[in-house]
Every structure is written in structure tokens, then in C-alpha cells.
Amino acid sequence: MAIEVIPTGAALGAEVRGLDLSKPLTDAEFEAVQQAWYDHIVLLFRGQKIDDDDLVRFSARFGELDIAPASATDMAGGQALSRPEIWIISNVVENGRPIGALGDKEAEWHTDMSYVAEPPMASVLYSLEIPDRGGDTSFANMYKALEELPADLRAAVEGRICNHDASMTSVGELRAGAEAVVDVRTAPGAKHPVIRTHPATGGKSLYLGRRLNAYLEGYSVEESERLLDRLWAHCAKPEFSWTHKWQVGDLLIWDNRCAIHRRDGFDGSQRRVMHRTQIKGRAPR
Ligand code: OGA
Ligand code: MN
């Protein structure tokens, strides 16, 4: 069966049909997937029946994998993970301990781990159990957001550096070992250019990380807050985004360099269990 790439019709995202990810991809198949990924930023593969080894093998075609850092292990409740490359995203609590990260609350717009010097270029999320409703995941196209940025705002951020706060998670919780930020100018984290160039596609995009405790270097706190509020309001416009409603067996891969994502909250009495990998990236430039 030939590979089919079916764009969502929204600002980003495409479904890829005709691949069984429980089997290794041929080089030709991988090249087609990678090109589709560069073109569409987020790819969806439905109806996959894969185990952690398959998930790791597929993810590793894109590059070296990150292993779950100490903070993720803490968030995962110290669970013995099946293998260090697999992160669990779940609200399920077993024996009084969460089996994974992010719980059941809304996760605000963010890009993964931009608060480190070399953030992961991509994340892969595979659904094992999903609630009846809620927990949808949305993505927004940051190439488009930059293209359509009002000229005065673009001039204000061109060549600027933003500090990406490391203290808070996307569900608004303090990370293990972090202290609450009292002054955004001294928040822990990593400093990256607001506009970055994708190393593979050459496209320029906004790279904002997350809103909370962010700081635009070289501005007063007041001015930085004002600019960041405008930037985030712009990026969150529906015309830049696509929302995925999960089914069991869905696998998504997204590009953290040129997309942000968020997740709706859901009924905490229902189970949501996803396995995830992260592909290492380089310092944004
Ligand atoms: C993530 C994430 C969203 C979701 O894994 O990085 O933001 O839908 N997950 O669980
Ligand atoms: Mn995320």
C-alpha cells in the first residue's frame, strides 16, 4: 500500500495513511514521512498497535532520543519506566502515586522544554487510553504566526532574546526543586532568539516557549509583559491552529521548533494514558 498524506485543511497537520509503525520503515518510507513532517509540522498516524520498542524505533529514525530527565521522573511519581526513553503522560494514580505527568488539567500553550539550552526538536505521543471527552490537543503553526505578525510587533521582537522560564510546568505547577519566580528578569531557564530559523526547512518562525514568567531581554518588565501579551494573543488565534481529538492507537509527531501546543482538561475520574518520546535538538538560532 502506498503512503498517503492527507492535510487537515487547517493551518498545520496531516494524517499519514498506509504505514504500520509496528514494523521498521524502509528508507524510502521514512524519507516520505520526514518530508511530510517538514511540510505539515504535525503528523497523525491512526490505528497503530505498537509497543514501547516500536515507539522508540520509530522515533529514533528522526534523531537521537532524549531520556526522561530527573524532573520528568519525579513528575511520573518515580515509577519504574519500561525504558528510559519513554515518558508517560497520564492522570492515572496507582497506589497513591501518579504513573505519569500532566494530570487532568488544561495544559497551556507551550513548546516542549524550551527552558533548556538545547530543547528537543520533536515529541512523539501515542495514545493507549483516552477519556470519553476532553483532553484534545491543539497545535499552532509558528511560521504562519510570524508571517502574519503585525509589522510594529515584528520590529519590536526582531533580533531579540527571550528568557524561557524553567520553574513552572504547562499545567501551572512548580517543577520539583524549583522556587517560585518573584522577578521575571531573574527567572531560571534558557535564553533563545524570539525568531528562529528551522535548520532543515530554512523557514523562520516565532519561538516563544510559554507565556508564564517569560521575559524579553532588554525591555522593562512592563514593556516585556505588554509585548508578550500581544505576541501570545496573536499566536493563539484560531486561524493558526488545528485540534486533534484522540482515539486509542493514534500517534502524533510534532515539531517543537515551529509549533506550539496545548491540551484541554478532562474529567479526572476517567483514564488517559499516553506514551511519549522526545527527539534531541540543538540550540535555537
Ligand atoms: C506533551 C504534552 C499534551 C497531551 O506531552 O508534551 O503537552 O495531549 N501533551 O497530553
Ligand atoms: Mn508538551
PDB file of C-alpha atoms and ligand atoms in Angstrom, residues 102 110 112 170 254 261 276, ligand 2:
ATOM      1  CA  LEU A 102       0.471  16.464  33.374  1.00  0.00           C
ATOM      2  CA  HIS A 110       3.795  25.816  25.120  1.00  0.00           C
ATOM      3  CA  ASP A 112       8.361  21.325  24.954  1.00  0.00           C
ATOM      4  CA  SER A 170       2.409  23.840  31.373  1.00  0.00           C
ATOM      5  CA  TRP A 254       5.168  17.357  16.193  1.00  0.00           C
ATOM      6  CA  HIS A 261       0.671  23.031  21.539  1.00  0.00           C
ATOM      7  CA  ARG A 276       5.852   9.673  24.635  1.00  0.00           C
TER       8      ARG A 276
HETATM    9 MN    MN B   2       4.005  19.473  25.732  1.00  0.00          MN
END
